[in-house]
Short mmCIF file of C-alpha atoms in Angstrom, two decimals:
data_model
loop_
_atom_site.label_atom_id
_atom_site.label_comp_id
_atom_site.label_asym_id
_atom_site.label_seq_id
_atom_site.Cartn_x
_atom_site.Cartn_y
_atom_site.Cartn_z
CA MET A 1 -9.75 26.41 3.09
CA LYS A 2 -7.30 24.17 5.03
CA LYS A 3 -3.88 25.91 5.66
CA THR A 4 -0.61 24.35 5.24
CA LEU A 5 1.07 23.87 8.63
CA PHE A 6 4.53 23.82 9.79
CA LEU A 7 5.06 20.94 12.12
CA ALA A 8 8.05 19.23 14.08
CA ILE A 9 7.91 15.67 14.15
CA ALA A 10 10.49 13.72 15.92
CA GLY A 11 12.78 16.60 15.83
CA LEU A 12 12.32 17.08 11.97
CA THR A 13 10.63 20.24 11.02
CA ALA A 14 9.15 19.96 7.42
CA LEU A 15 6.42 21.80 5.41
CA ALA A 16 3.71 19.26 4.34
CA ALA A 17 1.51 20.80 1.50
CA GLY A 18 -2.27 20.17 2.65
CA LEU A 19 -1.54 18.65 6.20
CA VAL A 20 -4.17 19.25 8.64
CA SER A 21 -3.15 17.89 11.70
CA ALA A 22 -0.77 15.36 13.45
CA THR A 23 -0.07 13.78 16.69
CA PRO A 24 3.45 12.97 16.82
CA ALA A 25 4.98 11.01 19.36
CA GLN A 26 7.72 12.10 21.76
CA LYS A 27 11.50 11.30 21.70
CA ASN A 28 12.56 8.95 24.16
CA GLY A 29 16.03 8.07 25.72
CA CYS A 30 16.18 4.79 23.64
CA THR A 31 14.93 2.71 26.26
CA SER A 32 11.97 1.30 24.58
CA SER A 33 11.67 -1.72 22.46
CA ALA A 34 9.06 0.23 20.10
CA ALA A 35 8.32 3.86 19.61
CA PRO A 36 4.33 4.66 19.71
CA SER A 37 2.89 5.32 16.30
CA ASP A 38 1.80 8.62 14.81
CA THR A 39 -1.68 9.64 13.35
CA ILE A 40 -1.53 12.21 10.58
CA THR A 41 -4.36 13.73 8.54
CA LEU A 42 -3.83 14.92 4.89
CA SER A 43 -6.26 17.33 3.22
CA GLY A 44 -7.96 15.46 0.32
CA GLY A 45 -7.80 18.89 -1.62
CA ASN A 46 -9.29 18.49 -5.07
CA LEU A 47 -8.52 14.72 -5.43
CA LEU A 48 -10.30 13.28 -2.57
CA LYS A 49 -13.75 14.10 -1.20
CA ASP A 50 -12.68 13.36 2.40
CA ASP A 51 -9.34 14.06 4.23
CA MET A 52 -7.23 10.91 4.94
CA LYS A 53 -6.19 9.52 8.24
CA ILE A 54 -2.85 7.83 8.18
CA THR A 55 -0.93 5.69 11.00
CA VAL A 56 2.81 5.96 10.59
CA ALA A 57 5.22 3.75 12.68
CA VAL A 58 8.78 4.46 13.08
CA PRO A 59 11.80 2.45 14.62
CA ALA A 60 12.38 3.14 18.28
CA SER A 61 15.91 4.41 17.23
CA TYR A 62 14.14 7.08 15.49
CA ARG A 63 13.06 8.84 18.60
CA CYS A 64 16.28 8.67 20.07
CA ASP A 65 18.18 11.90 21.01
CA GLY A 66 20.74 12.42 18.27
CA ASP A 67 19.41 9.93 15.82
CA THR A 68 19.75 11.34 12.31
CA ALA A 69 19.27 8.17 10.44
CA HIS A 70 17.19 7.78 7.45
CA TYR A 71 15.01 4.80 6.98
CA PRO A 72 13.23 2.65 4.11
CA THR A 73 9.40 2.95 3.94
CA LEU A 74 6.77 0.36 3.75
CA TYR A 75 3.28 1.25 2.70
CA LEU A 76 0.55 -0.98 4.05
CA LEU A 77 -2.80 -0.80 2.14
CA ASN A 78 -5.83 -1.95 3.93
CA GLY A 79 -8.83 -3.60 2.14
CA HIS A 80 -12.50 -2.73 1.31
CA GLY A 81 -14.31 -1.36 4.52
CA GLY A 82 -10.77 -0.73 6.15
CA HIS A 83 -9.07 2.10 7.19
CA TYR A 84 -5.85 3.56 8.77
CA ARG A 85 -6.21 1.33 11.80
CA THR A 86 -6.84 -1.94 9.79
CA TRP A 87 -3.11 -2.94 9.92
CA PRO A 88 -2.35 -1.71 13.39
CA ASN A 89 -5.11 -4.14 14.54
CA LEU A 90 -3.76 -6.98 12.81
CA LEU A 91 0.05 -6.36 13.09
CA ASP A 92 2.19 -4.77 15.86
CA ILE A 93 3.55 -2.18 13.44
CA ASP A 94 5.63 -0.45 16.23
CA LYS A 95 7.35 -3.58 16.82
CA ALA A 96 7.80 -4.38 13.27
CA ALA A 97 9.03 -0.86 12.34
CA THR A 98 11.78 -1.44 15.24
CA ASP A 99 12.51 -5.10 14.34
CA TYR A 100 13.25 -4.28 10.84
CA GLY A 101 14.34 -0.74 10.88
CA MET A 102 11.78 0.76 8.52
CA ILE A 103 9.06 3.26 8.54
CA ILE A 104 5.58 2.04 8.02
CA VAL A 105 2.82 3.90 6.52
CA CYS A 106 -0.96 2.90 6.83
CA PRO A 107 -3.23 5.25 4.63
CA SER A 108 -6.89 5.06 4.68
CA GLY A 109 -7.98 3.24 1.28
CA MET A 110 -11.76 4.75 1.47
CA ASN A 111 -12.96 1.85 -0.68
CA SER A 112 -11.24 3.35 -3.63
CA TRP A 113 -9.42 0.34 -5.01
CA TYR A 114 -6.57 2.69 -5.32
CA TRP A 115 -7.58 4.03 -8.70
CA ASP A 116 -8.21 7.39 -10.09
CA SER A 117 -11.95 6.96 -10.86
CA PRO A 118 -12.95 7.90 -14.16
CA ILE A 119 -16.54 8.59 -12.96
CA ASP A 120 -15.93 10.04 -9.59
CA PRO A 121 -13.94 13.16 -9.31
CA GLY A 122 -13.75 13.05 -5.45
CA MET A 123 -12.04 9.63 -5.56
CA GLN A 124 -8.71 10.26 -7.49
CA MET A 125 -6.61 7.99 -4.91
CA GLU A 126 -3.86 7.07 -7.25
CA SER A 127 -3.12 10.74 -7.96
CA PHE A 128 -3.31 11.68 -4.21
CA PHE A 129 -0.86 8.78 -3.51
CA VAL A 130 1.68 9.97 -6.06
CA GLU A 131 1.08 13.65 -5.67
CA LYS A 132 0.28 14.16 -2.04
CA LEU A 133 0.76 11.03 0.22
CA ILE A 134 4.25 10.16 -0.67
CA PRO A 135 5.87 13.73 -1.07
CA ALA A 136 4.34 14.40 2.51
CA ILE A 137 5.67 11.16 4.15
CA ASP A 138 9.03 12.04 2.53
CA SER A 139 8.73 15.81 4.00
CA LEU A 140 7.85 14.77 7.38
CA TYR A 141 9.90 11.67 7.97
CA ARG A 142 13.65 10.87 7.55
CA THR A 143 12.81 8.43 4.77
CA ARG A 144 15.20 7.34 2.05
CA PRO A 145 13.21 8.81 -1.04
CA VAL A 146 14.20 6.85 -3.70
CA ARG A 147 12.44 3.81 -5.34
CA GLU A 148 14.94 1.08 -4.16
CA GLN A 149 14.01 2.29 -0.50
CA ARG A 150 10.31 1.95 -0.99
CA ALA A 151 7.96 -1.10 -0.65
CA ILE A 152 4.24 -1.34 -0.95
CA THR A 153 1.81 -4.00 -0.13
CA GLY A 154 -1.56 -4.52 1.20
CA LEU A 155 -4.73 -7.08 1.80
CA SER A 156 -7.30 -7.64 -0.43
CA MET A 157 -8.40 -4.49 -2.17
CA GLY A 158 -4.97 -3.20 -0.80
CA GLY A 159 -3.30 -6.05 -2.51
CA HIS A 160 -4.69 -4.93 -5.76
CA GLY A 161 -3.92 -1.46 -5.03
CA ALA A 162 -0.39 -2.14 -4.12
CA LEU A 163 0.30 -3.89 -7.28
CA TRP A 164 -1.58 -1.48 -9.31
CA LEU A 165 0.32 1.48 -8.06
CA ALA A 166 3.82 -0.23 -8.17
CA MET A 167 3.32 -1.56 -11.58
CA ARG A 168 1.96 1.86 -12.94
CA HIS A 169 4.71 3.85 -11.13
CA PRO A 170 7.97 1.86 -11.08
CA ASP A 171 9.78 5.19 -10.66
CA LEU A 172 8.42 5.19 -7.20
CA PHE A 173 8.56 1.74 -6.12
CA ALA A 174 11.19 -0.92 -6.51
CA ASN A 175 9.18 -3.33 -4.11
CA ALA A 176 5.72 -4.66 -4.18
CA GLY A 177 3.40 -7.09 -2.85
CA SER A 178 -0.07 -8.47 -2.13
CA THR A 179 -1.70 -10.99 0.27
CA SER A 180 -5.19 -12.21 -0.52
CA GLY A 181 -5.31 -9.54 -3.47
CA GLY A 182 -7.98 -9.25 -5.78
CA VAL A 183 -5.56 -9.09 -8.43
CA ASN A 184 -8.20 -9.78 -11.40
CA ILE A 185 -11.49 -7.85 -10.75
CA ILE A 186 -13.33 -8.92 -13.85
CA PRO A 187 -14.81 -12.14 -12.11
CA PHE A 188 -16.37 -9.86 -9.46
CA PRO A 189 -18.34 -7.37 -11.50
CA ASN A 190 -20.99 -6.33 -8.68
CA ASN A 191 -18.80 -6.35 -5.65
CA TRP A 192 -17.08 -3.96 -3.01
CA ASN A 193 -18.20 -0.49 -4.52
CA MET A 194 -16.24 -1.26 -7.82
CA PRO A 195 -19.20 -0.23 -10.11
CA ASP A 196 -19.03 3.11 -7.96
CA ARG A 197 -15.69 3.72 -9.11
CA LEU A 198 -15.68 2.36 -12.65
CA GLY A 199 -19.19 2.19 -13.94
CA LYS A 200 -21.42 -0.95 -14.41
CA TYR A 201 -19.23 -3.83 -16.13
CA ALA A 202 -21.84 -4.44 -18.45
CA ASP A 203 -21.62 -1.17 -19.99
CA ASN A 204 -17.90 -0.48 -19.47
CA LYS A 205 -16.11 -3.82 -20.18
CA GLU A 206 -13.02 -2.10 -21.68
CA ARG A 207 -12.74 0.24 -18.71
CA TRP A 208 -12.64 -2.73 -16.40
CA GLU A 209 -10.22 -4.45 -18.38
CA GLN A 210 -7.98 -1.55 -18.06
CA HIS A 211 -8.17 -1.40 -14.45
CA THR A 212 -7.26 -4.71 -13.44
CA VAL A 213 -3.75 -5.88 -12.35
CA VAL A 214 -3.45 -9.01 -14.44
CA ASN A 215 -3.75 -6.91 -17.48
CA LEU A 216 -0.68 -4.75 -16.33
CA VAL A 217 1.68 -7.54 -16.69
CA ASP A 218 2.37 -7.04 -20.21
CA SER A 219 3.73 -3.29 -19.67
CA LEU A 220 6.11 -4.86 -16.88
CA GLN A 221 9.78 -5.23 -17.71
CA PRO A 222 11.69 -8.28 -16.33
CA GLY A 223 13.78 -7.03 -13.28
CA THR A 224 11.75 -3.68 -12.74
CA LEU A 225 10.00 -4.62 -9.48
CA ASN A 226 10.95 -7.23 -6.50
CA LEU A 227 7.59 -8.72 -6.35
CA ILE A 228 6.15 -11.23 -3.74
CA PHE A 229 2.31 -12.26 -3.12
CA ASP A 230 0.31 -14.95 -1.53
CA CYS A 231 -3.09 -16.25 -1.11
CA GLY A 232 -4.80 -18.74 1.05
CA THR A 233 -5.95 -21.89 -0.42
CA GLU A 234 -9.62 -21.33 0.86
CA ASP A 235 -9.89 -17.59 -0.37
CA PHE A 236 -12.20 -16.44 -2.84
CA PHE A 237 -9.24 -14.73 -4.51
CA TYR A 238 -7.18 -17.95 -4.96
CA ASN A 239 -7.97 -18.45 -8.39
CA VAL A 240 -7.16 -15.14 -9.79
CA ASN A 241 -3.81 -15.13 -7.60
CA CYS A 242 -2.87 -18.37 -9.39
CA GLN A 243 -3.75 -16.82 -12.60
CA LEU A 244 -1.45 -13.74 -11.77
CA ASP A 245 1.27 -16.39 -10.99
CA SER A 246 0.84 -17.99 -14.22
CA ILE A 247 0.87 -14.88 -16.42
CA LEU A 248 4.05 -13.58 -14.53
CA ASN A 249 5.53 -16.98 -15.45
CA SER A 250 4.65 -16.76 -18.90
CA ARG A 251 6.16 -13.39 -19.25
CA LYS A 252 9.24 -14.60 -17.41
CA ILE A 253 8.76 -11.83 -14.76
CA HIS A 254 10.68 -13.11 -11.63
CA HIS A 255 8.54 -13.02 -8.48
CA THR A 256 7.56 -15.15 -5.32
CA TYR A 257 4.18 -16.69 -5.14
CA ILE A 258 3.16 -18.36 -1.86
CA THR A 259 0.12 -20.25 -1.06
CA TYR A 260 -0.90 -21.12 2.47
CA PRO A 261 -3.94 -23.02 3.96
CA GLY A 262 -6.34 -20.11 5.05
CA ALA A 263 -9.22 -18.14 4.22
CA HIS A 264 -9.90 -14.42 3.59
CA ASN A 265 -9.86 -13.06 7.21
CA GLY A 266 -7.50 -11.46 9.76
CA ALA A 267 -6.21 -14.82 11.25
CA TYR A 268 -4.50 -15.22 7.72
CA TRP A 269 -3.36 -11.84 7.19
CA SER A 270 -1.83 -11.49 10.60
CA LYS A 271 0.39 -14.42 9.79
CA SER A 272 0.94 -13.79 5.97
CA ILE A 273 2.26 -10.47 6.11
CA HIS A 274 5.37 -11.42 8.05
CA PRO A 275 7.38 -13.11 5.28
CA GLN A 276 6.49 -10.09 3.24
CA ILE A 277 8.06 -7.72 5.47
CA GLN A 278 11.30 -9.90 5.90
CA TYR A 279 11.42 -10.09 2.11
CA PHE A 280 11.08 -6.32 1.93
CA HIS A 281 13.75 -5.94 4.57
CA ARG A 282 16.11 -8.06 2.52
CA MET A 283 15.52 -6.18 -0.95
CA MET A 284 15.57 -2.72 0.87
CA ASN A 285 18.97 -3.63 2.68
CA LYS A 286 21.02 -5.41 -0.13
#
């Protein structure tokens, strides 16, 4: 059984239930333009079959002696086949955290689609996010632990996951996005481990319909979320993103939808994420 540890991270002593280990960066004399990111590991407990590694970047000012400020938080979710280093390999998250004055959290998605799987008890990612991950980050770091100061977005599977989590938990998130997101899973019944999480589509059509983002829009009240999403025009998810845009328009849900030339790849995501971070920065600093 893994033990709960008391840790001192960047001058903050906190109790993080289920925390396995961490490699916190040290404070500096505020001469650096970016602070080196942390790697922490959270126990999966009874929700995930594996422990989760997470990369966390903070503004350079966070490491300064005497800094006691609290910062907004951005959760960046990886796609299928990715992990806690996917976004750091696409984006200089340390620089972004400093430039925009926010804490950036990159968890491992574990090919989960960020659902609570109804058939796999060892893949309860939504519950892990809500019950374990967010409370741990708010305990270990000087966040602003209110919905208006949290944002969430991601690429591909992570784009679906970000909108899924935000739409289902508007008490936790006021800001959400997606880049190249698989926002409607129904056209892809045999892909990306989804049958492992939901069962075969042919035998579980109602379950699949209940686990796709486009079908959550009816439950979304206008003004609940600040929404931004994008997709490349050569992406295989382009049509489902246009579908989401159309559904949101028909329900009069205000949002920003951007399309660029581009495919489903890192070259696209390393550029498309910047307008989203800028948008979240504006929303969380009104």
